[in-house]
PDB file of C-alpha atoms and ligand atoms in Angstrom:
ATOM      1  CA  MET C   1       0.029  -0.014   0.011  1.00 96.00           C
ATOM      2  CA  ARG C   2       1.183   3.563  -0.606  1.00 98.00           C
ATOM      3  CA  ILE C   3       1.231   5.421   2.711  1.00 98.00           C
ATOM      4  CA  LEU C   4       1.747   9.145   3.175  1.00 98.00           C
ATOM      5  CA  VAL C   5       3.115  10.294   6.564  1.00 98.00           C
ATOM      6  CA  THR C   6       3.570  13.881   7.553  1.00 98.00           C
ATOM      7  CA  ALA C   7       6.009  14.759  10.406  1.00 98.00           C
ATOM      8  CA  GLY C   8       7.562  17.587  12.345  1.00 97.00           C
ATOM      9  CA  PRO C   9       6.581  21.193  12.948  1.00 98.00           C
ATOM     10  CA  THR C  10       6.037  23.954  10.415  1.00 98.00           C
ATOM     11  CA  ARG C  11       7.769  27.291  10.417  1.00 98.00           C
ATOM     12  CA  GLU C  12       5.835  30.462   9.719  1.00 98.00           C
ATOM     13  CA  ALA C  13       7.935  33.377   8.685  1.00 98.00           C
ATOM     14  CA  ILE C  14       7.655  36.699  10.580  1.00 98.00           C
ATOM     15  CA  ASP C  15      10.485  38.304   8.699  1.00 98.00           C
ATOM     16  CA  ALA C  16      13.743  37.215   6.847  1.00 97.00           C
ATOM     17  CA  VAL C  17      15.265  35.720  10.013  1.00 98.00           C
ATOM     18  CA  ARG C  18      12.454  34.996  12.429  1.00 98.00           C
ATOM     19  CA  PHE C  19       9.589  32.495  12.530  1.00 98.00           C
ATOM     20  CA  LEU C  20       6.825  30.996  14.629  1.00 98.00           C
ATOM     21  CA  SER C  21       7.006  27.250  15.293  1.00 98.00           C
ATOM     22  CA  ASN C  22       6.373  24.591  17.912  1.00 95.00           C
ATOM     23  CA  LYS C  23       8.091  21.863  19.945  1.00 92.00           C
ATOM     24  CA  SER C  24       7.564  18.930  17.484  1.00 93.00           C
ATOM     25  CA  THR C  25      10.780  16.998  16.811  1.00 94.00           C
ATOM     26  CA  GLY C  26       9.293  14.741  14.155  1.00 96.00           C
ATOM     27  CA  ARG C  27      10.178  11.591  16.028  1.00 96.00           C
ATOM     28  CA  MET C  28       6.693  10.054  15.997  1.00 95.00           C
ATOM     29  CA  GLY C  29       6.141  10.676  12.276  1.00 97.00           C
ATOM     30  CA  TYR C  30       9.623   9.413  11.318  1.00 98.00           C
ATOM     31  CA  ALA C  31       9.037   6.257  13.514  1.00 97.00           C
ATOM     32  CA  LEU C  32       5.707   5.651  11.686  1.00 98.00           C
ATOM     33  CA  ALA C  33       7.408   6.097   8.274  1.00 98.00           C
ATOM     34  CA  GLU C  34      10.190   3.706   9.250  1.00 98.00           C
ATOM     35  CA  ALA C  35       7.748   1.117  10.582  1.00 97.00           C
ATOM     36  CA  ALA C  36       5.701   1.310   7.436  1.00 97.00           C
ATOM     37  CA  VAL C  37       8.801   0.890   5.170  1.00 97.00           C
ATOM     38  CA  ALA C  38       9.831  -2.136   7.373  1.00 96.00           C
ATOM     39  CA  ALA C  39       6.350  -3.627   6.899  1.00 95.00           C
ATOM     40  CA  GLY C  40       6.956  -3.419   3.043  1.00 96.00           C
ATOM     41  CA  HIS C  41       4.876  -0.377   2.116  1.00 97.00           C
ATOM     42  CA  ASP C  42       5.628   2.417  -0.358  1.00 98.00           C
ATOM     43  CA  VAL C  43       6.070   5.388   1.946  1.00 98.00           C
ATOM     44  CA  VAL C  44       6.030   9.093   1.187  1.00 98.00           C
ATOM     45  CA  LEU C  45       7.324  11.233   4.054  1.00 98.00           C
ATOM     46  CA  VAL C  46       6.444  14.911   4.024  1.00 98.00           C
ATOM     47  CA  SER C  47       8.453  16.614   6.690  1.00 98.00           C
ATOM     48  CA  GLY C  48       8.821  20.037   8.283  1.00 98.00           C
ATOM     49  CA  PRO C  49      12.248  21.165   9.437  1.00 98.00           C
ATOM     50  CA  VAL C  50      13.675  18.598  11.924  1.00 98.00           C
ATOM     51  CA  ALA C  51      17.071  17.329  13.033  1.00 97.00           C
ATOM     52  CA  LEU C  52      16.446  13.734  11.938  1.00 98.00           C
ATOM     53  CA  THR C  53      17.741  11.649   9.004  1.00 98.00           C
ATOM     54  CA  PRO C  54      14.928  10.276   6.843  1.00 98.00           C
ATOM     55  CA  PRO C  55      14.611   6.476   7.062  1.00 98.00           C
ATOM     56  CA  ASP C  56      16.126   4.377   4.248  1.00 98.00           C
ATOM     57  CA  GLY C  57      13.819   2.863   1.643  1.00 98.00           C
ATOM     58  CA  LEU C  58      11.263   5.717   1.285  1.00 98.00           C
ATOM     59  CA  LEU C  59       9.446   5.999  -2.018  1.00 98.00           C
ATOM     60  CA  GLU C  60       9.756   9.815  -1.638  1.00 98.00           C
ATOM     61  CA  PHE C  61      11.042  12.292   0.926  1.00 98.00           C
ATOM     62  CA  VAL C  62       9.513  15.816   0.640  1.00 98.00           C
ATOM     63  CA  PRO C  63      11.028  18.469   2.861  1.00 98.00           C
ATOM     64  CA  VAL C  64       8.745  21.502   3.491  1.00 98.00           C
ATOM     65  CA  VAL C  65       8.974  24.541   5.660  1.00 98.00           C
ATOM     66  CA  SER C  66       5.628  26.287   6.141  1.00 98.00           C
ATOM     67  CA  ALA C  67       2.021  25.098   6.682  1.00 98.00           C
ATOM     68  CA  ALA C  68       1.238  26.377   3.112  1.00 98.00           C
ATOM     69  CA  ASP C  69       4.137  24.330   1.656  1.00 98.00           C
ATOM     70  CA  MET C  70       2.894  21.291   3.573  1.00 98.00           C
ATOM     71  CA  ALA C  71      -0.633  21.782   2.305  1.00 98.00           C
ATOM     72  CA  ASP C  72       0.617  21.852  -1.267  1.00 98.00           C
ATOM     73  CA  ALA C  73       2.848  18.851  -0.951  1.00 98.00           C
ATOM     74  CA  VAL C  74       0.173  16.716   0.868  1.00 98.00           C
ATOM     75  CA  LYS C  75      -2.794  17.697  -1.341  1.00 98.00           C
ATOM     76  CA  ARG C  76      -0.825  16.847  -4.426  1.00 98.00           C
ATOM     77  CA  ARG C  77       0.059  13.321  -3.263  1.00 98.00           C
ATOM     78  CA  ALA C  78      -2.780  12.190  -0.942  1.00 98.00           C
ATOM     79  CA  PRO C  79      -5.227  11.159  -3.734  1.00 98.00           C
ATOM     80  CA  ASP C  80      -2.803   8.339  -4.796  1.00 97.00           C
ATOM     81  CA  CYS C  81      -2.409   6.954  -1.221  1.00 98.00           C
ATOM     82  CA  GLY C  82      -4.326   4.116   0.462  1.00 98.00           C
ATOM     83  CA  MET C  83      -3.470   5.580   3.898  1.00 98.00           C
ATOM     84  CA  VAL C  84      -2.630   9.080   5.048  1.00 98.00           C
ATOM     85  CA  ILE C  85      -1.224   9.602   8.532  1.00 98.00           C
ATOM     86  CA  MET C  86      -1.193  13.354   9.458  1.00 98.00           C
ATOM     87  CA  CYS C  87       1.288  13.361  12.297  1.00 97.00           C
ATOM     88  CA  ALA C  88       2.769  16.824  11.668  1.00 98.00           C
ATOM     89  CA  ALA C  89       2.210  19.612  14.148  1.00 97.00           C
ATOM     90  CA  VAL C  90       1.015  22.127  11.509  1.00 98.00           C
ATOM     91  CA  ALA C  91       0.753  25.761  12.612  1.00 98.00           C
ATOM     92  CA  ASP C  92      -2.885  26.954  12.987  1.00 98.00           C
ATOM     93  CA  TYR C  93      -1.854  30.538  12.450  1.00 98.00           C
ATOM     94  CA  THR C  94       0.709  32.300  10.308  1.00 98.00           C
ATOM     95  CA  PRO C  95       1.884  35.986  10.227  1.00 98.00           C
ATOM     96  CA  ALA C  96      -0.610  37.863   7.990  1.00 98.00           C
ATOM     97  CA  HIS C  97       2.131  40.179   6.625  1.00 98.00           C
ATOM     98  CA  PRO C  98       5.570  38.510   6.643  1.00 97.00           C
ATOM     99  CA  VAL C  99       8.327  40.955   5.926  1.00 97.00           C
ATOM    100  CA  ASP C 100      11.069  39.995   3.481  1.00 96.00           C
ATOM    101  CA  ARG C 101      13.884  41.783   5.231  1.00 97.00           C
ATOM    102  CA  LYS C 102      14.941  41.774   8.937  1.00 97.00           C
ATOM    103  CA  MET C 103      12.519  43.988  10.850  1.00 96.00           C
ATOM    104  CA  LYS C 104      14.120  46.728  12.979  1.00 95.00           C
ATOM    105  CA  LYS C 105      13.165  47.049  16.643  1.00 93.00           C
ATOM    106  CA  SER C 106      11.720  50.212  18.046  1.00 93.00           C
ATOM    107  CA  ASP C 107      11.052  51.248  21.690  1.00 96.00           C
ATOM    108  CA  GLY C 108       7.368  50.427  21.758  1.00 96.00           C
ATOM    109  CA  ASN C 109       5.673  46.967  21.747  1.00 97.00           C
ATOM    110  CA  LEU C 110       4.933  45.196  18.505  1.00 95.00           C
ATOM    111  CA  THR C 111       1.602  43.546  17.612  1.00 96.00           C
ATOM    112  CA  LEU C 112       1.713  40.678  15.129  1.00 97.00           C
ATOM    113  CA  GLU C 113      -1.375  39.998  13.090  1.00 98.00           C
ATOM    114  CA  LEU C 114      -1.895  36.277  12.484  1.00 98.00           C
ATOM    115  CA  LYS C 115      -4.213  34.608   9.970  1.00 98.00           C
ATOM    116  CA  ARG C 116      -5.561  31.088   9.960  1.00 98.00           C
ATOM    117  CA  THR C 117      -3.747  28.445   7.954  1.00 98.00           C
ATOM    118  CA  GLU C 118      -5.599  25.857   5.957  1.00 98.00           C
ATOM    119  CA  ASP C 119      -6.589  22.791   8.058  1.00 98.00           C
ATOM    120  CA  ILE C 120      -4.900  20.295   5.768  1.00 98.00           C
ATOM    121  CA  LEU C 121      -6.498  17.234   7.472  1.00 98.00           C
ATOM    122  CA  LYS C 122     -10.002  18.765   7.143  1.00 98.00           C
ATOM    123  CA  THR C 123      -9.476  19.392   3.432  1.00 98.00           C
ATOM    124  CA  LEU C 124      -8.284  15.767   3.055  1.00 98.00           C
ATOM    125  CA  GLY C 125     -11.352  14.520   4.889  1.00 98.00           C
ATOM    126  CA  GLN C 126     -13.638  16.526   2.675  1.00 98.00           C
ATOM    127  CA  ASN C 127     -12.034  15.035  -0.446  1.00 97.00           C
ATOM    128  CA  LYS C 128     -11.288  11.560   0.757  1.00 97.00           C
ATOM    129  CA  PRO C 129     -11.224   8.946  -2.055  1.00 97.00           C
ATOM    130  CA  ALA C 130     -13.280   5.780  -1.484  1.00 96.00           C
ATOM    131  CA  GLY C 131     -11.304   3.175   0.486  1.00 95.00           C
ATOM    132  CA  GLN C 132      -8.579   5.633   1.728  1.00 98.00           C
ATOM    133  CA  ILE C 133      -7.800   5.336   5.474  1.00 98.00           C
ATOM    134  CA  LEU C 134      -7.299   8.832   6.904  1.00 98.00           C
ATOM    135  CA  ILE C 135      -5.658   9.241  10.341  1.00 98.00           C
ATOM    136  CA  GLY C 136      -5.128  12.348  12.351  1.00 98.00           C
ATOM    137  CA  PHE C 137      -3.438  13.190  15.630  1.00 96.00           C
ATOM    138  CA  ALA C 138      -4.883  15.050  18.608  1.00 94.00           C
ATOM    139  CA  ALA C 139      -2.491  16.482  21.107  1.00 88.00           C
ATOM    140  CA  GLU C 140      -4.618  17.418  24.096  1.00 84.00           C
ATOM    141  CA  THR C 141      -4.089  18.603  27.660  1.00 83.00           C
ATOM    142  CA  ASP C 142      -7.570  17.698  28.972  1.00 84.00           C
ATOM    143  CA  ASP C 143     -10.782  15.775  28.091  1.00 89.00           C
ATOM    144  CA  LEU C 144      -8.687  13.645  25.685  1.00 89.00           C
ATOM    145  CA  GLU C 145     -11.450  11.291  24.479  1.00 92.00           C
ATOM    146  CA  GLN C 146     -14.077  13.978  24.067  1.00 94.00           C
ATOM    147  CA  TYR C 147     -11.875  16.312  21.983  1.00 94.00           C
ATOM    148  CA  ALA C 148     -10.392  13.427  19.988  1.00 95.00           C
ATOM    149  CA  ARG C 149     -13.813  12.006  19.037  1.00 96.00           C
ATOM    150  CA  SER C 150     -15.183  15.412  18.064  1.00 96.00           C
ATOM    151  CA  LYS C 151     -12.111  15.977  15.832  1.00 96.00           C
ATOM    152  CA  LEU C 152     -12.540  12.555  14.259  1.00 97.00           C
ATOM    153  CA  ALA C 153     -16.119  13.368  13.327  1.00 97.00           C
ATOM    154  CA  ALA C 154     -15.476  17.021  12.288  1.00 97.00           C
ATOM    155  CA  LYS C 155     -12.585  16.114   9.939  1.00 97.00           C
ATOM    156  CA  ASN C 156     -14.215  12.940   8.531  1.00 98.00           C
ATOM    157  CA  LEU C 157     -11.332  10.697   9.790  1.00 98.00           C
ATOM    158  CA  ASP C 158     -11.205   6.953  10.051  1.00 98.00           C
ATOM    159  CA  TRP C 159      -8.922   7.078  13.090  1.00 98.00           C
ATOM    160  CA  ILE C 160      -7.501   9.570  15.475  1.00 98.00           C
ATOM    161  CA  ALA C 161      -4.422   9.008  17.648  1.00 97.00           C
ATOM    162  CA  ALA C 162      -4.737  11.062  20.851  1.00 95.00           C
ATOM    163  CA  ASN C 163      -2.036  11.838  23.311  1.00 90.00           C
ATOM    164  CA  ASP C 164      -1.949  13.801  26.510  1.00 84.00           C
ATOM    165  CA  VAL C 165       0.722  16.414  26.039  1.00 82.00           C
ATOM    166  CA  SER C 166       0.359  17.780  29.584  1.00 83.00           C
ATOM    167  CA  ARG C 167       2.682  14.975  30.644  1.00 80.00           C
ATOM    168  CA  PRO C 168       6.425  15.179  29.976  1.00 78.00           C
ATOM    169  CA  ASP C 169       6.845  11.536  29.059  1.00 80.00           C
ATOM    170  CA  ARG C 170       4.618  11.560  25.947  1.00 72.00           C
ATOM    171  CA  GLY C 171       3.833  13.669  22.904  1.00 72.00           C
ATOM    172  CA  PHE C 172       5.925  16.636  21.888  1.00 77.00           C
ATOM    173  CA  ALA C 173       9.684  16.200  22.107  1.00 72.00           C
ATOM    174  CA  ALA C 174       9.568  13.129  24.316  1.00 80.00           C
ATOM    175  CA  GLY C 175      11.380   9.905  23.248  1.00 85.00           C
ATOM    176  CA  THR C 176       8.336   7.894  24.489  1.00 90.00           C
ATOM    177  CA  ASN C 177       4.676   8.060  23.817  1.00 90.00           C
ATOM    178  CA  ALA C 178       1.333   6.626  24.896  1.00 92.00           C
ATOM    179  CA  VAL C 179      -1.497   6.823  22.458  1.00 94.00           C
ATOM    180  CA  ALA C 180      -5.243   6.147  22.556  1.00 95.00           C
ATOM    181  CA  LEU C 181      -6.574   5.228  19.137  1.00 97.00           C
ATOM    182  CA  PHE C 182     -10.188   5.980  18.392  1.00 96.00           C
ATOM    183  CA  ALA C 183     -11.928   4.547  15.273  1.00 97.00           C
ATOM    184  CA  ALA C 184     -14.859   6.142  13.473  1.00 97.00           C
ATOM    185  CA  ASP C 185     -16.773   2.939  14.267  1.00 95.00           C
ATOM    186  CA  GLY C 186     -16.400   3.568  18.018  1.00 95.00           C
ATOM    187  CA  ARG C 187     -13.599   1.184  18.847  1.00 95.00           C
ATOM    188  CA  ARG C 188     -10.774   2.313  21.201  1.00 95.00           C
ATOM    189  CA  PHE C 189      -7.270   0.851  21.553  1.00 96.00           C
ATOM    190  CA  ASP C 190      -4.844   1.976  24.189  1.00 95.00           C
ATOM    191  CA  ILE C 191      -1.125   1.715  23.454  1.00 95.00           C
ATOM    192  CA  PRO C 192       0.751   2.077  26.741  1.00 94.00           C
ATOM    193  CA  LEU C 193       3.865   4.187  27.295  1.00 93.00           C
ATOM    194  CA  GLN C 194       6.888   2.907  25.326  1.00 94.00           C
ATOM    195  CA  SER C 195       9.411   4.129  22.761  1.00 94.00           C
ATOM    196  CA  LYS C 196       7.964   5.986  19.773  1.00 93.00           C
ATOM    197  CA  ASP C 197       9.378   3.245  17.514  1.00 95.00           C
ATOM    198  CA  ALA C 198       7.404   0.573  19.458  1.00 96.00           C
ATOM    199  CA  VAL C 199       4.226   2.779  19.449  1.00 96.00           C
ATOM    200  CA  ALA C 200       4.558   3.220  15.696  1.00 97.00           C
ATOM    201  CA  ARG C 201       4.770  -0.565  15.106  1.00 97.00           C
ATOM    202  CA  ARG C 202       1.715  -1.164  17.362  1.00 97.00           C
ATOM    203  CA  MET C 203      -0.197   1.624  15.655  1.00 97.00           C
ATOM    204  CA  LEU C 204       0.350   0.244  12.148  1.00 97.00           C
ATOM    205  CA  GLY C 205      -0.642  -3.254  13.342  1.00 96.00           C
ATOM    206  CA  ILE C 206      -4.033  -1.767  14.370  1.00 96.00           C
ATOM    207  CA  LEU C 207      -4.536   0.806  11.577  1.00 96.00           C
ATOM    208  CA  LEU C 208      -3.720  -1.456   8.539  1.00 90.00           C
ATOM    209  CA  PRO C 209      -6.577  -3.605   7.311  1.00 75.00           C
ATOM    210  CA  PRO C 210      -5.668  -7.373   7.244  1.00 77.00           C
ATOM    211  CA  SER C 211      -5.232  -7.206   3.442  1.00 72.00           C
ATOM    212  CA  GLY C 212      -2.704  -4.285   3.766  1.00 70.00           C
ATOM    213  CA  ARG C 213      -0.474  -5.791   6.520  1.00 68.00           C
TER     214      ARG C 213
HETATM  215  O1  C5P M 301      -7.537  20.493  15.246  1.00 57.12           O
HETATM  216  P1  C5P M 301      -6.172  20.057  15.630  1.00 57.12           P
HETATM  217  O2  C5P M 301      -5.122  21.021  15.108  1.00 57.12           O
HETATM  218  O3  C5P M 301      -5.948  19.759  17.030  1.00 57.12           O
HETATM  219  O4  C5P M 301      -6.014  18.654  14.816  1.00 57.12           O
HETATM  220  C1  C5P M 301      -4.729  18.059  14.807  1.00 57.12           C
HETATM  221  C2  C5P M 301      -4.667  17.228  13.557  1.00 57.12           C
HETATM  222  O5  C5P M 301      -4.913  18.109  12.413  1.00 57.12           O
HETATM  223  C3  C5P M 301      -3.212  16.709  13.283  1.00 57.12           C
HETATM  224  O6  C5P M 301      -3.369  15.460  12.625  1.00 57.12           O
HETATM  225  C4  C5P M 301      -2.615  17.741  12.396  1.00 57.12           C
HETATM  226  O7  C5P M 301      -1.634  17.166  11.574  1.00 57.12           O
HETATM  227  C5  C5P M 301      -3.752  18.228  11.593  1.00 57.12           C
HETATM  228  N1  C5P M 301      -3.684  19.649  11.163  1.00 57.12           N
HETATM  229  C6  C5P M 301      -3.645  19.926   9.815  1.00 57.12           C
HETATM  230  N2  C5P M 301      -3.645  21.243   9.393  1.00 57.12           N
HETATM  231  C7  C5P M 301      -3.585  22.275  10.355  1.00 57.12           C
HETATM  232  C8  C5P M 301      -3.640  22.024  11.751  1.00 57.12           C
HETATM  233  C9  C5P M 301      -3.703  20.606  12.103  1.00 57.12           C
HETATM  234  O8  C5P M 301      -3.683  19.013   8.958  1.00 57.12           O
HETATM  235  N3  C5P M 301      -3.513  23.555   9.929  1.00 57.12           N
END
């Protein structure tokens, strides 16, 4: 099966030398891509800026910087994929008026105007080809199941992988993770705290239909 995985943060330019970003290291997405290659799949990895080396054996590696770049790269490739795992921590907002030189400071405060980015996953859900398995992530600090299930429905997903990012041992920038997987048909699987590599293998075992394993 052809599987598209997104990973890492995005960077949203404020000016020529400054950006807005987040704490994602890309480790969970890279672990998912590596596990999918090891299971014999054709894997496309679309990655924001991270300090990791892409796994060997990818069908395609697509480095991107901003949320808009990621949207372009993903929307172009997703229609040909049997599974899309949207693991990247995509910025929700981007500076409305990025400056192409380095901004000078002045004595007063500065107000930045931010505009919404495209919700890539929502767009994919609205245009999902028959048979494609679409998976999102939900990083939450409270009411994990409630928020995860409402995202699953709102974005027309088949699965959502939820993690509690209020705890230092899971989610953003941790080497380990614990994930609750919620299916559109109501099933729930809990993958206990372990390395992101081990979580990735367990996740794929659950997400892939028997014919695709
Ligand atoms: O709604 P929320 O941002 O919490 O949903 C997280 C999920 O949506 C993740 O799978 C993330 O990759 C995806 N997302 C996206 N485009 C955005 C923001 C989030 O695809 N602009």
